Structures are given as C-alpha cells and as structure tokens.
Amino acid sequence: MTELLLGSITFLTSIIAAVVGIGGGMMLIAILPSFLPLNALIPVHGLTQVSSNLSRAFFGYKDIQYEVIPKFLIGSILGIAFFAGVLSFISLEYVPLFIGVYILLSLWSQKFNQKIKRYENYYLAGFFQTGLSMVVGATGPLTMTLLFKDYNDKDKVVATGAALMTITHFLKVVVFIYFGFVFFDYIWIILAMIFGAVLGSFVGTKARNLIDGKKFTIILKILLTLLAIKLIVDIFIKMI
C-alpha cells in the first residue's frame, strides 16, 4: 500500500516538474518524512530524482543546451567533494535563507542582476547546487534561475535543467553509497517511485506543449518566487 501511494505521489510531482521544470522534487521531499525514516529521506529522494530528471531530459533531449554541461559537471564534482568533506564541521542551517533571498533578488531586482552577472556561471551553480543538495532539498532553483535568464525557450529551460539536476542527484547518490547507505532495504518503494517518476515525466512533457512561452515564463517566475519565500519562512519558523 505504501509503495502504491508513494508511486502515485511521485507520478504527480514528476508531472509538475516536467511541465514547469521545478517544484516537483521539493513537494516530494516535503511529503516523504511521513513515510520514511529521516536517515533514508535524502538518499531515497535523490535516487528517485535521478530517474525523474533523467527521463525528463531523455524526452526532451533535442532541447538540451549541451554547452553548459561540462562547466556544471566540473563545479558539481568540486562541490560534492568539498561539502562531503566539511559536512560534519560546519553548520548549514541558514543556507536555505540565503538561497531564498538570492532567488527573489535575481528574479525581481534589476540592480542586483547587473551587479551579480559577472559572478554568475555554471561552475558556481554546479558547485553549490550539487554540494548543498546533500543537506538542502531546494537547490534546484539555483540553476533554474540561471537558465531562466539565459534562455527564452521553455523547452530548453526544462530539458537543460533536468540534465543538470540529473548530475546533481546522481553524484549525491554515489556519495551516499560510499558512506554505506543500503538502498536495497527500500527496493520496492524505490521501484514504485521510479516507475511513477518516469511515467510522470512522459505525461508532463506532453502537457508542457499545451502551454505557450509567455504563460510558462509567468508560471515559472511565480513558482520560483513561492519556493524562495517558503525557504525564507521555514528558517524564521525554526528560529521562533
């Protein structure tokens, strides 16, 4: 019963991610604590997201902007190595707050964009998105915000974002395997979620074609803004 329910939930969140490019993974990780122990939360979510993003990239492979992948991959490898090494020595409690503020300023402040443009690149995006993904469930918006500014075409944004997030989640899964997490203990749940993720990617990719470019831009900007506000609010709630 749990497998069927989680497979269905993953299917729905994967549709959302395939249509808009983001949001599905965050929704899923918010739901999973009700079904999984905390030590399994990020590893199982990461493996599911590999299948979700990889299938989304596969269905939209013609729209992937491959020139950004080597830069992102280099940054990701450095990021995962750095954060895996210092994870036990530093506090990352307030990282979501900074991510949220960055996204809001990047989306809505022209002055901020003019100042930050010289520092924004896919090396840094890979470093922080992949490195922080081991502890923060909301790093996807970092790259999507950058892609949103670099490309006008909705299919290019979603497909390229999916390819980059595949790298992020795959490297994260490798690290958890290295640290000894046994994925086989959750094999039936994982298989049900992978099936739901791939099917959701297929349905969502087809549904995305029904949305025109202007509407997509508005939806993505609103969703990124809501996700950023949630990150900030969650931190302040913890402080109270």
PDB file of C-alpha atoms in Angstrom:
ATOM      1  CA  MET A   1       0.000   0.000   0.000  1.00  0.00           C
ATOM      2  CA  THR A   2       2.823   2.403   0.881  1.00  0.00           C
ATOM      3  CA  GLU A   3       4.596   1.584  -2.395  1.00  0.00           C
ATOM      4  CA  LEU A   4       1.457   2.288  -4.435  1.00  0.00           C
ATOM      5  CA  LEU A   5       0.791   5.550  -2.612  1.00  0.00           C
ATOM      6  CA  LEU A   6       4.362   6.831  -2.957  1.00  0.00           C
ATOM      7  CA  GLY A   7       4.436   5.771  -6.611  1.00  0.00           C
ATOM      8  CA  SER A   8       1.260   7.786  -7.242  1.00  0.00           C
ATOM      9  CA  ILE A   9       2.583  10.830  -5.351  1.00  0.00           C
ATOM     10  CA  THR A  10       5.861  10.686  -7.295  1.00  0.00           C
ATOM     11  CA  PHE A  11       3.892  10.441 -10.554  1.00  0.00           C
ATOM     12  CA  LEU A  12       2.007  13.671  -9.755  1.00  0.00           C
ATOM     13  CA  THR A  13       5.089  15.599  -8.586  1.00  0.00           C
ATOM     14  CA  SER A  14       7.022  14.423 -11.652  1.00  0.00           C
ATOM     15  CA  ILE A  15       4.273  15.788 -13.914  1.00  0.00           C
ATOM     16  CA  ILE A  16       4.609  19.189 -12.224  1.00  0.00           C
ATOM     17  CA  ALA A  17       8.400  19.137 -12.657  1.00  0.00           C
ATOM     18  CA  ALA A  18       8.106  18.123 -16.320  1.00  0.00           C
ATOM     19  CA  VAL A  19       5.597  20.876 -17.088  1.00  0.00           C
ATOM     20  CA  VAL A  20       7.322  23.752 -15.268  1.00  0.00           C
ATOM     21  CA  GLY A  21      10.844  22.394 -14.747  1.00  0.00           C
ATOM     22  CA  ILE A  22      10.877  22.680 -10.974  1.00  0.00           C
ATOM     23  CA  GLY A  23       8.835  22.228  -7.830  1.00  0.00           C
ATOM     24  CA  GLY A  24       8.080  18.523  -8.045  1.00  0.00           C
ATOM     25  CA  GLY A  25      11.177  17.436  -6.139  1.00  0.00           C
ATOM     26  CA  MET A  26      10.550  19.949  -3.367  1.00  0.00           C
ATOM     27  CA  MET A  27       6.964  18.808  -2.979  1.00  0.00           C
ATOM     28  CA  LEU A  28       8.086  15.184  -2.836  1.00  0.00           C
ATOM     29  CA  ILE A  29      10.742  15.767  -0.173  1.00  0.00           C
ATOM     30  CA  ALA A  30       8.167  17.635   1.909  1.00  0.00           C
ATOM     31  CA  ILE A  31       5.850  14.605   1.793  1.00  0.00           C
ATOM     32  CA  LEU A  32       8.397  11.791   2.281  1.00  0.00           C
ATOM     33  CA  PRO A  33       9.002  12.314   6.052  1.00  0.00           C
ATOM     34  CA  SER A  34       5.510  10.910   6.619  1.00  0.00           C
ATOM     35  CA  PHE A  35       6.591   7.604   5.036  1.00  0.00           C
ATOM     36  CA  LEU A  36      10.349   7.190   5.512  1.00  0.00           C
ATOM     37  CA  PRO A  37      12.808   7.459   8.423  1.00  0.00           C
ATOM     38  CA  LEU A  38      14.953  10.595   8.344  1.00  0.00           C
ATOM     39  CA  ASN A  39      18.180   8.725   7.529  1.00  0.00           C
ATOM     40  CA  ALA A  40      16.573   7.360   4.328  1.00  0.00           C
ATOM     41  CA  LEU A  41      14.869  10.580   3.286  1.00  0.00           C
ATOM     42  CA  ILE A  42      17.549  12.300   1.183  1.00  0.00           C
ATOM     43  CA  PRO A  43      19.113   9.114  -0.327  1.00  0.00           C
ATOM     44  CA  VAL A  44      15.765   7.660  -1.492  1.00  0.00           C
ATOM     45  CA  HIS A  45      14.588  11.071  -2.700  1.00  0.00           C
ATOM     46  CA  GLY A  46      17.893  11.530  -4.560  1.00  0.00           C
ATOM     47  CA  LEU A  47      17.665   8.196  -6.371  1.00  0.00           C
ATOM     48  CA  THR A  48      14.050   8.886  -7.339  1.00  0.00           C
ATOM     49  CA  GLN A  49      15.025  12.311  -8.640  1.00  0.00           C
ATOM     50  CA  VAL A  50      17.757  10.781 -10.800  1.00  0.00           C
ATOM     51  CA  SER A  51      15.069   8.790 -12.619  1.00  0.00           C
ATOM     52  CA  SER A  52      12.676  11.741 -12.763  1.00  0.00           C
ATOM     53  CA  ASN A  53      15.232  14.191 -14.162  1.00  0.00           C
ATOM     54  CA  LEU A  54      16.980  11.683 -16.421  1.00  0.00           C
ATOM     55  CA  SER A  55      13.684  10.658 -18.038  1.00  0.00           C
ATOM     56  CA  ARG A  56      12.658  14.313 -18.398  1.00  0.00           C
ATOM     57  CA  ALA A  57      15.990  15.062 -20.091  1.00  0.00           C
ATOM     58  CA  PHE A  58      15.600  11.987 -22.315  1.00  0.00           C
ATOM     59  CA  PHE A  59      12.127  13.005 -23.502  1.00  0.00           C
ATOM     60  CA  GLY A  60      13.440  16.497 -24.301  1.00  0.00           C
ATOM     61  CA  TYR A  61      16.991  15.624 -25.418  1.00  0.00           C
ATOM     62  CA  LYS A  62      16.753  17.784 -28.553  1.00  0.00           C
ATOM     63  CA  ASP A  63      16.320  20.907 -26.414  1.00  0.00           C
ATOM     64  CA  ILE A  64      19.229  20.322 -24.008  1.00  0.00           C
ATOM     65  CA  GLN A  65      21.881  23.048 -24.250  1.00  0.00           C
ATOM     66  CA  TYR A  66      24.895  20.758 -24.016  1.00  0.00           C
ATOM     67  CA  GLU A  67      27.464  23.553 -23.857  1.00  0.00           C
ATOM     68  CA  VAL A  68      26.648  24.257 -20.193  1.00  0.00           C
ATOM     69  CA  ILE A  69      27.002  20.630 -19.020  1.00  0.00           C
ATOM     70  CA  PRO A  70      30.843  20.379 -18.813  1.00  0.00           C
ATOM     71  CA  LYS A  71      31.023  23.592 -16.751  1.00  0.00           C
ATOM     72  CA  PHE A  72      28.260  22.414 -14.429  1.00  0.00           C
ATOM     73  CA  LEU A  73      29.800  18.937 -14.085  1.00  0.00           C
ATOM     74  CA  ILE A  74      33.203  20.316 -13.064  1.00  0.00           C
ATOM     75  CA  GLY A  75      31.564  22.569 -10.476  1.00  0.00           C
ATOM     76  CA  SER A  76      29.415  19.679  -9.235  1.00  0.00           C
ATOM     77  CA  ILE A  77      32.357  17.327  -8.696  1.00  0.00           C
ATOM     78  CA  LEU A  78      34.239  20.006  -6.768  1.00  0.00           C
ATOM     79  CA  GLY A  79      31.115  20.877  -4.790  1.00  0.00           C
ATOM     80  CA  ILE A  80      30.244  17.321  -3.787  1.00  0.00           C
ATOM     81  CA  ALA A  81      33.861  16.658  -2.745  1.00  0.00           C
ATOM     82  CA  PHE A  82      34.056  19.855  -0.693  1.00  0.00           C
ATOM     83  CA  PHE A  83      30.736  19.520   1.108  1.00  0.00           C
ATOM     84  CA  ALA A  84      31.142  15.774   1.725  1.00  0.00           C
ATOM     85  CA  GLY A  85      34.443  16.588   3.418  1.00  0.00           C
ATOM     86  CA  VAL A  86      33.337  19.501   5.592  1.00  0.00           C
ATOM     87  CA  LEU A  87      29.747  18.465   6.296  1.00  0.00           C
ATOM     88  CA  SER A  88      30.450  17.403   9.860  1.00  0.00           C
ATOM     89  CA  PHE A  89      32.437  20.551  10.660  1.00  0.00           C
ATOM     90  CA  ILE A  90      30.137  23.377   9.515  1.00  0.00           C
ATOM     91  CA  SER A  91      26.558  24.442  10.144  1.00  0.00           C
ATOM     92  CA  LEU A  92      24.411  24.768   7.030  1.00  0.00           C
ATOM     93  CA  GLU A  93      21.289  25.708   8.951  1.00  0.00           C
ATOM     94  CA  TYR A  94      20.853  29.104   7.316  1.00  0.00           C
ATOM     95  CA  VAL A  95      21.801  28.125   3.746  1.00  0.00           C
ATOM     96  CA  PRO A  96      18.123  27.928   2.621  1.00  0.00           C
ATOM     97  CA  LEU A  97      17.662  31.539   3.766  1.00  0.00           C
ATOM     98  CA  PHE A  98      20.465  32.762   1.502  1.00  0.00           C
ATOM     99  CA  ILE A  99      19.191  30.650  -1.407  1.00  0.00           C
ATOM    100  CA  GLY A 100      15.708  32.141  -0.981  1.00  0.00           C
ATOM    101  CA  VAL A 101      16.982  35.732  -0.846  1.00  0.00           C
ATOM    102  CA  TYR A 102      19.220  35.163  -3.886  1.00  0.00           C
ATOM    103  CA  ILE A 103      16.320  33.794  -5.940  1.00  0.00           C
ATOM    104  CA  LEU A 104      13.998  36.692  -5.034  1.00  0.00           C
ATOM    105  CA  LEU A 105      16.617  39.333  -5.823  1.00  0.00           C
ATOM    106  CA  SER A 106      17.626  37.557  -9.023  1.00  0.00           C
ATOM    107  CA  LEU A 107      14.034  37.397 -10.259  1.00  0.00           C
ATOM    108  CA  TRP A 108      12.839  40.847  -9.253  1.00  0.00           C
ATOM    109  CA  SER A 109      15.798  43.241  -8.828  1.00  0.00           C
ATOM    110  CA  GLN A 110      17.401  44.654 -11.965  1.00  0.00           C
ATOM    111  CA  LYS A 111      20.169  46.340  -9.934  1.00  0.00           C
ATOM    112  CA  PHE A 112      21.064  43.045  -8.262  1.00  0.00           C
ATOM    113  CA  ASN A 113      21.235  41.294 -11.639  1.00  0.00           C
ATOM    114  CA  GLN A 114      23.563  43.935 -13.043  1.00  0.00           C
ATOM    115  CA  LYS A 115      25.940  43.537 -10.089  1.00  0.00           C
ATOM    116  CA  ILE A 116      25.808  39.747  -9.816  1.00  0.00           C
ATOM    117  CA  LYS A 117      26.067  38.961 -13.546  1.00  0.00           C
ATOM    118  CA  ARG A 118      29.874  38.894 -13.568  1.00  0.00           C
ATOM    119  CA  TYR A 119      29.882  36.232 -10.838  1.00  0.00           C
ATOM    120  CA  GLU A 120      27.054  34.030 -12.125  1.00  0.00           C
ATOM    121  CA  ASN A 121      28.216  30.979 -14.038  1.00  0.00           C
ATOM    122  CA  TYR A 122      27.577  27.251 -14.327  1.00  0.00           C
ATOM    123  CA  TYR A 123      30.763  26.310 -12.467  1.00  0.00           C
ATOM    124  CA  LEU A 124      29.484  28.029  -9.314  1.00  0.00           C
ATOM    125  CA  ALA A 125      25.924  26.816  -9.901  1.00  0.00           C
ATOM    126  CA  GLY A 126      27.167  23.227 -10.059  1.00  0.00           C
ATOM    127  CA  PHE A 127      29.389  23.679  -7.007  1.00  0.00           C
ATOM    128  CA  PHE A 128      26.624  24.968  -4.749  1.00  0.00           C
ATOM    129  CA  GLN A 129      23.639  23.100  -6.193  1.00  0.00           C
ATOM    130  CA  THR A 130      25.277  19.684  -6.013  1.00  0.00           C
ATOM    131  CA  GLY A 131      27.296  20.245  -2.850  1.00  0.00           C
ATOM    132  CA  LEU A 132      24.387  21.607  -0.853  1.00  0.00           C
ATOM    133  CA  SER A 133      21.941  19.036  -2.216  1.00  0.00           C
ATOM    134  CA  MET A 134      23.133  16.547   0.392  1.00  0.00           C
ATOM    135  CA  VAL A 135      21.521  18.603   3.140  1.00  0.00           C
ATOM    136  CA  VAL A 136      19.232  21.137   1.468  1.00  0.00           C
ATOM    137  CA  GLY A 137      16.299  19.850  -0.556  1.00  0.00           C
ATOM    138  CA  ALA A 138      15.800  23.066  -2.512  1.00  0.00           C
ATOM    139  CA  THR A 139      18.958  23.631  -4.541  1.00  0.00           C
ATOM    140  CA  GLY A 140      17.242  23.132  -7.928  1.00  0.00           C
ATOM    141  CA  PRO A 141      16.021  26.746  -8.084  1.00  0.00           C
ATOM    142  CA  LEU A 142      19.660  27.937  -8.208  1.00  0.00           C
ATOM    143  CA  THR A 143      20.250  26.529 -11.688  1.00  0.00           C
ATOM    144  CA  MET A 144      16.716  27.122 -12.919  1.00  0.00           C
ATOM    145  CA  THR A 145      17.033  30.811 -12.062  1.00  0.00           C
ATOM    146  CA  LEU A 146      20.226  30.997 -14.140  1.00  0.00           C
ATOM    147  CA  LEU A 147      18.725  29.057 -17.065  1.00  0.00           C
ATOM    148  CA  PHE A 148      15.591  31.205 -16.902  1.00  0.00           C
ATOM    149  CA  LYS A 149      17.759  34.284 -17.532  1.00  0.00           C
ATOM    150  CA  ASP A 150      19.940  32.677 -20.239  1.00  0.00           C
ATOM    151  CA  TYR A 151      17.266  31.015 -22.406  1.00  0.00           C
ATOM    152  CA  ASN A 152      13.847  32.213 -23.528  1.00  0.00           C
ATOM    153  CA  ASP A 153      12.565  28.870 -24.810  1.00  0.00           C
ATOM    154  CA  LYS A 154      10.594  26.892 -22.202  1.00  0.00           C
ATOM    155  CA  ASP A 155      11.683  23.507 -23.565  1.00  0.00           C
ATOM    156  CA  LYS A 156      15.361  24.484 -23.427  1.00  0.00           C
ATOM    157  CA  VAL A 157      14.987  25.651 -19.814  1.00  0.00           C
ATOM    158  CA  VAL A 158      13.198  22.492 -18.642  1.00  0.00           C
ATOM    159  CA  ALA A 159      15.297  19.950 -20.589  1.00  0.00           C
ATOM    160  CA  THR A 160      18.643  21.543 -19.713  1.00  0.00           C
ATOM    161  CA  GLY A 161      17.594  21.969 -16.085  1.00  0.00           C
ATOM    162  CA  ALA A 162      16.659  18.279 -15.973  1.00  0.00           C
ATOM    163  CA  ALA A 163      20.064  17.268 -17.383  1.00  0.00           C
ATOM    164  CA  LEU A 164      21.890  19.379 -14.802  1.00  0.00           C
ATOM    165  CA  MET A 165      19.758  18.128 -11.915  1.00  0.00           C
ATOM    166  CA  THR A 166      20.424  14.543 -13.053  1.00  0.00           C
ATOM    167  CA  ILE A 167      24.123  15.213 -12.459  1.00  0.00           C
ATOM    168  CA  THR A 168      23.373  16.698  -9.033  1.00  0.00           C
ATOM    169  CA  HIS A 169      21.275  13.792  -7.794  1.00  0.00           C
ATOM    170  CA  PHE A 170      23.486  11.094  -9.344  1.00  0.00           C
ATOM    171  CA  LEU A 171      26.617  12.412  -7.611  1.00  0.00           C
ATOM    172  CA  LYS A 172      24.668  12.674  -4.350  1.00  0.00           C
ATOM    173  CA  VAL A 173      23.566   9.028  -4.635  1.00  0.00           C
ATOM    174  CA  VAL A 174      27.189   7.966  -5.254  1.00  0.00           C
ATOM    175  CA  VAL A 175      28.244   9.741  -2.056  1.00  0.00           C
ATOM    176  CA  PHE A 176      25.511   8.025  -0.014  1.00  0.00           C
ATOM    177  CA  ILE A 177      26.557   4.636  -1.407  1.00  0.00           C
ATOM    178  CA  TYR A 178      30.149   5.451  -0.422  1.00  0.00           C
ATOM    179  CA  PHE A 179      29.022   6.281   3.111  1.00  0.00           C
ATOM    180  CA  GLY A 180      27.249   2.935   3.326  1.00  0.00           C
ATOM    181  CA  PHE A 181      23.568   3.642   2.788  1.00  0.00           C
ATOM    182  CA  VAL A 182      21.809   0.419   1.725  1.00  0.00           C
ATOM    183  CA  PHE A 183      19.282   1.323  -0.981  1.00  0.00           C
ATOM    184  CA  PHE A 184      18.196  -2.311  -1.275  1.00  0.00           C
ATOM    185  CA  ASP A 185      16.435  -2.009   2.106  1.00  0.00           C
ATOM    186  CA  TYR A 186      13.854   0.208   0.351  1.00  0.00           C
ATOM    187  CA  ILE A 187      13.902  -1.538  -3.036  1.00  0.00           C
ATOM    188  CA  TRP A 188      10.124  -1.905  -3.570  1.00  0.00           C
ATOM    189  CA  ILE A 189       9.396   1.679  -2.535  1.00  0.00           C
ATOM    190  CA  ILE A 190      12.215   2.900  -4.796  1.00  0.00           C
ATOM    191  CA  LEU A 191      10.995   0.853  -7.784  1.00  0.00           C
ATOM    192  CA  ALA A 192       7.417   2.151  -7.347  1.00  0.00           C
ATOM    193  CA  MET A 193       8.667   5.747  -7.125  1.00  0.00           C
ATOM    194  CA  ILE A 194      10.956   5.353 -10.156  1.00  0.00           C
ATOM    195  CA  PHE A 195       8.059   3.989 -12.202  1.00  0.00           C
ATOM    196  CA  GLY A 196       5.875   6.919 -11.116  1.00  0.00           C
ATOM    197  CA  ALA A 197       8.674   9.408 -11.851  1.00  0.00           C
ATOM    198  CA  VAL A 198       9.313   8.183 -15.411  1.00  0.00           C
ATOM    199  CA  LEU A 199       5.609   7.966 -16.246  1.00  0.00           C
ATOM    200  CA  GLY A 200       5.081  11.453 -14.802  1.00  0.00           C
ATOM    201  CA  SER A 201       7.943  12.831 -16.907  1.00  0.00           C
ATOM    202  CA  PHE A 202       6.361  11.414 -20.046  1.00  0.00           C
ATOM    203  CA  VAL A 203       2.888  12.809 -19.279  1.00  0.00           C
ATOM    204  CA  GLY A 204       4.272  16.166 -18.135  1.00  0.00           C
ATOM    205  CA  THR A 205       6.436  16.591 -21.234  1.00  0.00           C
ATOM    206  CA  LYS A 206       3.356  16.127 -23.416  1.00  0.00           C
ATOM    207  CA  ALA A 207       1.335  18.533 -21.235  1.00  0.00           C
ATOM    208  CA  ARG A 208       4.040  21.216 -21.450  1.00  0.00           C
ATOM    209  CA  ASN A 209       3.351  21.566 -25.169  1.00  0.00           C
ATOM    210  CA  LEU A 210      -0.092  22.908 -24.290  1.00  0.00           C
ATOM    211  CA  ILE A 211       1.424  25.944 -22.529  1.00  0.00           C
ATOM    212  CA  ASP A 212       2.691  28.878 -24.594  1.00  0.00           C
ATOM    213  CA  GLY A 213       6.003  30.598 -23.844  1.00  0.00           C
ATOM    214  CA  LYS A 214       4.619  33.692 -22.106  1.00  0.00           C
ATOM    215  CA  LYS A 215       2.375  31.716 -19.778  1.00  0.00           C
ATOM    216  CA  PHE A 216       5.250  29.358 -18.985  1.00  0.00           C
ATOM    217  CA  THR A 217       7.513  32.293 -18.065  1.00  0.00           C
ATOM    218  CA  ILE A 218       4.882  33.707 -15.703  1.00  0.00           C
ATOM    219  CA  ILE A 219       4.213  30.310 -14.092  1.00  0.00           C
ATOM    220  CA  LEU A 220       7.915  29.567 -13.604  1.00  0.00           C
ATOM    221  CA  LYS A 221       8.614  33.006 -12.147  1.00  0.00           C
ATOM    222  CA  ILE A 222       5.681  32.722  -9.715  1.00  0.00           C
ATOM    223  CA  LEU A 223       6.636  29.186  -8.675  1.00  0.00           C
ATOM    224  CA  LEU A 224      10.282  30.127  -8.110  1.00  0.00           C
ATOM    225  CA  THR A 225       9.146  33.094  -6.040  1.00  0.00           C
ATOM    226  CA  LEU A 226       6.828  30.952  -3.897  1.00  0.00           C
ATOM    227  CA  LEU A 227       9.564  28.367  -3.348  1.00  0.00           C
ATOM    228  CA  ALA A 228      12.005  31.104  -2.335  1.00  0.00           C
ATOM    229  CA  ILE A 229       9.511  32.608   0.128  1.00  0.00           C
ATOM    230  CA  LYS A 230       8.898  29.144   1.609  1.00  0.00           C
ATOM    231  CA  LEU A 231      12.632  28.681   2.186  1.00  0.00           C
ATOM    232  CA  ILE A 232      12.860  32.013   3.999  1.00  0.00           C
ATOM    233  CA  VAL A 233       9.701  31.491   6.069  1.00  0.00           C
ATOM    234  CA  ASP A 234      10.787  27.987   7.120  1.00  0.00           C
ATOM    235  CA  ILE A 235      14.035  29.380   8.551  1.00  0.00           C
ATOM    236  CA  PHE A 236      12.238  32.060  10.550  1.00  0.00           C
ATOM    237  CA  ILE A 237       9.753  29.493  11.875  1.00  0.00           C
ATOM    238  CA  LYS A 238      12.672  27.398  13.134  1.00  0.00           C
ATOM    239  CA  MET A 239      14.133  30.471  14.856  1.00  0.00           C
ATOM    240  CA  ILE A 240      10.934  31.166  16.795  1.00  0.00           C
TER     241      ILE A 240
END
